[in-house]
Amino acid sequence: MVAVRTPSWTWIWPAAGPAVILTKQFVSGGGFVAGAAAITLMGAVFAAVYHAEVIAHRIGEPFGTLVLALAVTTIETALIVSMMLGAPAEQAALARDTVFAAVMIVCNGIVGACLLAGGTRFGEQGFQIQGASSALAVLAVLTSMTLVFPNFTGGDPYYSPSQLAFAAFVSLVLYGSFVFIQTVRHRDYFLPEGKEDEHIAIPTTTAAMSAVLLLVSLVVIVALAKVLTPAVEAGVTYLHAPKAVVGIIIAALVLLPESLAAVRAARKNLLQTSLNLALGSALATIGLTIPAVATVSLLLNQPLELGLELKDRDMLALTIVLSVITLGTGRTTVLQGVVHLVLFAAFLFFAFVP
């Protein structure tokens, strides 16, 4: 049961974000600001998860998980676009690296952690196979269209302007169709197995306050992530790691609220809610981010590198195949969670040691 009274820490941490950002203008110590930004960011993440759960309880599934997925992805897109505008040539591959990292984090890291956490506690968990299959079908086409096909259209790894516009349009159509199926036509595919859509009596004012604070928390998270980005880039350079690692770190920071919310749902034996969060966020990341960055690229004539390298294409294909196998029976155990987490560990390892 969600408390009617909003805990003070859920607004104190987001409120501390602007103070940390302003401190950067007056304090020369980069390490101090980066440390304060990291701590405040974690507090804002927990606040975002709390407010997302309040909204989810108020409006029921699958709308609750959709709210968090759309909010996080919208702000993630704004962060990528702002960085692209700041350094067009240097950030030509940032959108690709971040979107690819988000898909790998979601499909292997978050899904694996949820299956492991839920399987450890309950042994075997069930979910609606129709909903998972629908999401995976759209995800397979979206990832192929945006991250694989550019390598085979003659402009390796770039789309031509007309091809980029077509890919952006198709991405929006696919994601819009999925949201329609999820929330209107076949909403029952995305409800927890064996349970009716549950609403908890939360006052409208409390839900409205949580909606505002969720948005504020997400804005603060992304703003703090941007403050941390120079330190992250400096660290990546110091370690002589590939530039793609920056995209992984950005995606991980932005996906923290969804990651925590998904794992907590799995530990409550609500694996369907976890999958709604995970797969929904992966689809939203591609379906909203790619059209946005494509529009910026076309309007400002900026380079946009989308095609993945061969190693990453193989990793993506293996992830899709594994996800189809894992979610193809409607039941999961600890084993599937371990397999997904091993593949996630391989993704991270080969990102740092290509």
XYZ file of C-alpha atoms in Angstrom:
354
model
C 0.000 0.000 0.000
C 1.434 3.359 -1.020
C 1.419 6.029 1.654
C -0.860 8.963 1.037
C 1.634 11.402 2.463
C 4.605 11.967 0.154
C 7.874 11.229 2.018
C 10.124 14.268 2.316
C 13.179 12.525 0.848
C 11.353 12.025 -2.459
C 11.419 15.758 -3.107
C 14.567 16.725 -1.166
C 16.889 14.737 -3.441
C 15.471 16.146 -6.714
C 15.547 19.636 -5.171
C 19.239 19.171 -4.340
C 20.065 18.613 -8.005
C 19.935 22.267 -9.134
C 22.087 23.226 -6.129
C 24.783 20.778 -7.206
C 24.598 22.035 -10.794
C 24.948 25.656 -9.632
C 27.885 24.691 -7.408
C 29.765 23.653 -10.529
C 29.828 27.299 -11.625
C 31.619 28.432 -8.458
C 33.741 25.442 -7.358
C 36.883 24.598 -9.289
C 37.294 21.121 -7.800
C 35.981 18.803 -10.487
C 36.260 15.739 -8.274
C 34.120 17.257 -5.511
C 31.368 18.297 -7.925
C 31.420 14.911 -9.672
C 31.117 13.107 -6.326
C 28.249 15.326 -5.174
C 26.527 14.901 -8.547
C 26.838 11.100 -8.349
C 25.365 10.943 -4.821
C 22.529 13.319 -5.671
C 21.820 11.410 -8.872
C 21.359 8.171 -6.922
C 18.968 9.892 -4.525
C 16.988 11.283 -7.464
C 16.834 7.795 -8.989
C 15.223 6.330 -5.866
C 12.811 9.282 -5.775
C 11.852 8.684 -9.422
C 11.177 5.004 -8.721
C 8.948 5.889 -5.762
C 6.869 8.390 -7.729
C 6.604 6.028 -10.704
C 5.202 3.332 -8.425
C 2.658 5.765 -6.972
C 1.454 6.620 -10.473
C 1.424 2.961 -11.506
C -0.739 2.044 -8.508
C -3.074 4.942 -9.242
C -3.694 4.302 -12.945
C -3.012 0.548 -13.113
C -1.128 -1.564 -15.650
C 0.157 -1.250 -18.292
C -0.219 2.545 -18.160
C 1.957 2.872 -15.060
C 5.003 1.267 -16.643
C 4.379 3.142 -19.890
C 4.540 6.475 -18.035
C 8.011 5.740 -16.682
C 9.294 4.336 -19.982
C 8.107 7.343 -21.994
C 9.358 9.867 -19.446
C 12.823 8.348 -19.190
C 13.178 7.920 -22.951
C 12.013 11.453 -23.718
C 14.594 12.940 -21.379
C 17.288 10.552 -22.616
C 16.565 11.741 -26.149
C 16.878 15.373 -25.046
C 20.286 14.595 -23.505
C 21.578 12.930 -26.677
C 20.288 15.730 -28.907
C 21.870 18.419 -26.696
C 25.234 16.651 -26.834
C 24.936 16.244 -30.606
C 24.302 19.957 -31.015
C 27.318 20.757 -28.840
C 29.823 18.717 -30.876
C 28.263 17.383 -34.117
C 31.338 15.714 -35.603
C 32.592 14.176 -32.361
C 29.165 12.854 -31.360
C 28.108 11.385 -34.716
C 27.977 7.880 -33.228
C 26.671 8.846 -29.762
C 23.012 8.094 -30.568
C 23.921 4.668 -31.994
C 26.177 3.793 -29.049
C 23.598 4.915 -26.479
C 20.632 3.195 -28.160
C 22.574 -0.042 -28.644
C 23.783 0.086 -25.043
C 20.221 0.696 -23.841
C 18.952 -2.364 -25.733
C 21.733 -4.556 -24.305
C 21.255 -3.213 -20.777
C 17.502 -3.756 -20.952
C 17.329 -7.126 -22.737
C 20.256 -8.730 -20.928
C 21.050 -6.704 -17.805
C 17.590 -5.729 -16.553
C 15.772 -8.819 -17.816
C 18.529 -11.064 -16.461
C 18.496 -9.370 -13.052
C 14.683 -9.648 -12.875
C 14.657 -13.339 -13.797
C 17.424 -14.068 -11.305
C 15.811 -12.061 -8.488
C 12.350 -13.503 -9.085
C 13.553 -17.039 -9.725
C 15.666 -17.071 -6.581
C 12.682 -16.074 -4.491
C 9.801 -17.910 -6.194
C 11.458 -20.691 -8.190
C 9.418 -20.238 -11.373
C 7.517 -17.181 -12.594
C 4.926 -16.720 -15.310
C 3.950 -13.907 -17.660
C 1.736 -13.241 -20.660
C 3.511 -14.762 -23.650
C 1.364 -12.768 -26.126
C 2.626 -9.455 -24.749
C 6.276 -10.526 -24.688
C 6.062 -11.927 -28.238
C 4.502 -8.697 -29.523
C 7.248 -6.604 -27.955
C 10.048 -8.835 -29.248
C 8.638 -8.810 -32.805
C 8.646 -5.011 -32.862
C 12.077 -4.870 -31.195
C 13.616 -7.197 -33.796
C 12.401 -5.042 -36.685
C 13.313 -1.742 -35.000
C 16.854 -2.787 -34.169
C 17.426 -4.236 -37.640
C 16.025 -1.181 -39.398
C 17.999 1.368 -37.372
C 21.227 -0.365 -36.304
C 21.900 -3.076 -38.914
C 20.533 -2.038 -42.324
C 22.684 1.142 -42.624
C 25.708 -1.118 -43.147
C 24.153 -2.644 -46.272
C 22.741 0.386 -48.079
C 25.939 1.644 -49.691
C 26.635 4.412 -47.181
C 28.304 2.226 -44.540
C 27.578 2.982 -41.697
C 25.352 5.929 -42.712
C 21.904 6.177 -44.237
C 21.287 8.574 -47.086
C 18.909 11.452 -46.187
C 15.894 9.738 -47.790
C 16.748 6.407 -46.168
C 17.189 8.083 -42.781
C 13.825 9.817 -43.100
C 12.165 6.504 -44.011
C 13.782 4.684 -41.073
C 12.675 7.436 -38.684
C 9.094 7.310 -39.986
C 8.923 3.515 -39.779
C 10.278 3.633 -36.209
C 7.489 5.976 -35.161
C 4.839 3.856 -36.895
C 6.060 0.660 -35.234
C 6.301 2.178 -31.766
C 2.933 3.912 -32.096
C 1.336 0.637 -33.180
C 2.846 -1.177 -30.198
C 1.566 1.435 -27.732
C -1.917 1.149 -29.287
C -1.868 -2.629 -28.866
C -0.486 -2.346 -25.325
C -2.935 0.216 -24.015
C -6.103 -0.205 -26.136
C -6.612 -3.141 -28.482
C -4.968 -5.958 -26.492
C -4.336 -4.410 -23.100
C -4.993 -7.770 -21.394
C -1.791 -9.150 -22.974
C 0.211 -6.893 -20.660
C -1.579 -7.419 -17.348
C 0.015 -9.609 -14.633
C -0.767 -13.281 -15.190
C -3.798 -14.492 -13.281
C -4.519 -11.066 -11.797
C -6.978 -8.345 -12.611
C -5.897 -4.766 -13.190
C -5.394 -3.366 -9.708
C -5.947 0.182 -8.558
C -5.020 1.444 -5.112
C -7.028 4.255 -3.570
C -4.540 7.092 -3.878
C -5.884 10.663 -3.779
C -5.760 12.539 -7.065
C -3.676 15.311 -5.494
C -1.056 12.801 -4.325
C -0.895 11.174 -7.753
C -0.634 14.588 -9.437
C 2.184 15.610 -7.088
C 4.019 12.361 -7.836
C 3.611 12.975 -11.578
C 5.210 16.410 -11.251
C 7.973 15.133 -8.964
C 8.633 12.189 -11.321
C 9.205 14.603 -14.198
C 11.390 16.828 -12.015
C 13.385 13.826 -10.802
C 14.006 12.606 -14.353
C 15.095 16.060 -15.519
C 17.474 16.282 -12.555
C 18.855 12.796 -13.301
C 19.662 13.726 -16.889
C 21.048 17.144 -15.917
C 23.329 15.515 -13.359
C 24.304 12.876 -15.903
C 25.351 15.692 -18.204
C 27.404 17.227 -15.372
C 29.092 13.852 -14.891
C 29.709 13.328 -18.605
C 33.021 15.313 -18.779
C 34.357 13.300 -15.846
C 33.179 10.102 -17.523
C 34.819 11.056 -20.821
C 38.035 11.959 -19.004
C 37.966 8.625 -17.207
C 37.357 6.737 -20.463
C 40.281 8.568 -22.080
C 42.519 7.892 -19.074
C 41.718 4.180 -19.229
C 42.224 4.170 -23.028
C 38.763 2.636 -23.407
C 36.748 2.929 -26.648
C 34.489 5.986 -27.049
C 31.449 3.684 -27.181
C 31.866 3.226 -23.424
C 30.551 6.784 -22.951
C 27.252 5.721 -24.547
C 27.059 2.711 -22.219
C 27.535 4.858 -19.129
C 24.953 7.422 -20.274
C 22.407 4.686 -20.991
C 23.087 3.020 -17.645
C 22.612 6.268 -15.711
C 19.373 7.129 -17.471
C 17.961 3.589 -17.131
C 18.622 3.356 -13.385
C 15.033 4.241 -12.349
C 13.534 1.600 -14.635
C 16.125 -0.975 -13.574
C 15.320 -0.613 -9.888
C 11.563 -0.545 -10.471
C 11.728 -3.677 -12.654
C 13.794 -5.694 -10.144
C 11.522 -4.651 -7.277
C 8.479 -5.805 -9.260
C 10.118 -9.180 -9.964
C 10.793 -9.659 -6.261
C 7.069 -9.110 -5.651
C 6.292 -11.894 -8.159
C 5.105 -9.360 -10.741
C 7.323 -10.464 -13.620
C 4.830 -9.135 -16.171
C 5.307 -5.641 -14.754
C 9.088 -6.111 -14.959
C 8.879 -7.148 -18.607
C 6.527 -4.268 -19.401
C 9.130 -1.882 -17.995
C 12.116 -3.554 -19.619
C 10.845 -4.294 -23.124
C 8.745 -1.118 -23.188
C 11.774 1.028 -22.425
C 13.858 -0.716 -25.107
C 11.155 -0.067 -27.700
C 10.681 3.527 -26.577
C 14.428 4.146 -26.709
C 14.568 3.247 -30.396
C 11.084 4.360 -31.402
C 11.507 7.876 -30.000
C 15.264 8.519 -29.942
C 16.066 7.548 -33.533
C 13.329 9.752 -35.100
C 14.428 12.683 -32.903
C 18.135 12.463 -33.730
C 17.321 11.743 -37.375
C 15.265 14.949 -37.526
C 18.146 16.945 -36.030
C 20.561 15.343 -38.469
C 18.387 16.117 -41.510
C 17.481 19.687 -40.499
C 21.018 20.719 -39.515
C 22.863 18.515 -42.008
C 24.824 16.836 -39.231
C 26.443 13.409 -39.560
C 24.596 10.517 -37.906
C 26.393 7.181 -37.734
C 23.904 4.368 -37.083
C 25.344 1.120 -38.422
C 26.869 -1.230 -35.848
C 30.221 -2.939 -36.253
C 30.246 -6.671 -36.985
C 30.945 -7.684 -33.371
C 28.054 -5.592 -32.092
C 25.713 -6.870 -34.812
C 26.455 -10.429 -33.737
C 25.893 -9.493 -30.081
C 22.560 -7.900 -30.988
C 21.449 -10.916 -33.025
C 22.372 -13.268 -30.182
C 20.400 -11.090 -27.754
C 17.255 -11.182 -29.911
C 17.483 -14.957 -30.403
C 18.092 -15.547 -26.695
C 15.177 -13.271 -25.756
C 12.849 -15.171 -28.090
C 13.905 -18.480 -26.501
C 13.677 -17.147 -22.929
C 10.285 -15.509 -23.337
C 8.838 -18.114 -25.694
C 7.366 -20.416 -23.041
C 5.607 -18.065 -20.645
C 7.620 -19.421 -17.701
C 11.103 -18.493 -16.470
C 13.614 -19.777 -13.929
C 16.941 -18.723 -12.454
C 18.800 -20.366 -15.358
C 17.493 -17.900 -17.945
C 18.469 -15.035 -15.674
C 22.028 -16.347 -15.372
C 22.327 -16.799 -19.152
C 21.164 -13.238 -19.860
C 23.505 -11.803 -17.229
C 26.454 -13.747 -18.671
C 25.698 -12.290 -22.112
C 25.453 -8.834 -20.524
C 28.838 -9.360 -18.862
C 30.266 -10.362 -22.257
C 28.836 -7.191 -23.804
C 30.509 -5.036 -21.137
C 33.805 -6.918 -21.333
C 34.115 -6.682 -25.109
C 33.061 -3.023 -24.998
C 36.079 -2.256 -22.789
C 38.353 -4.837 -24.448
C 37.298 -4.864 -28.114
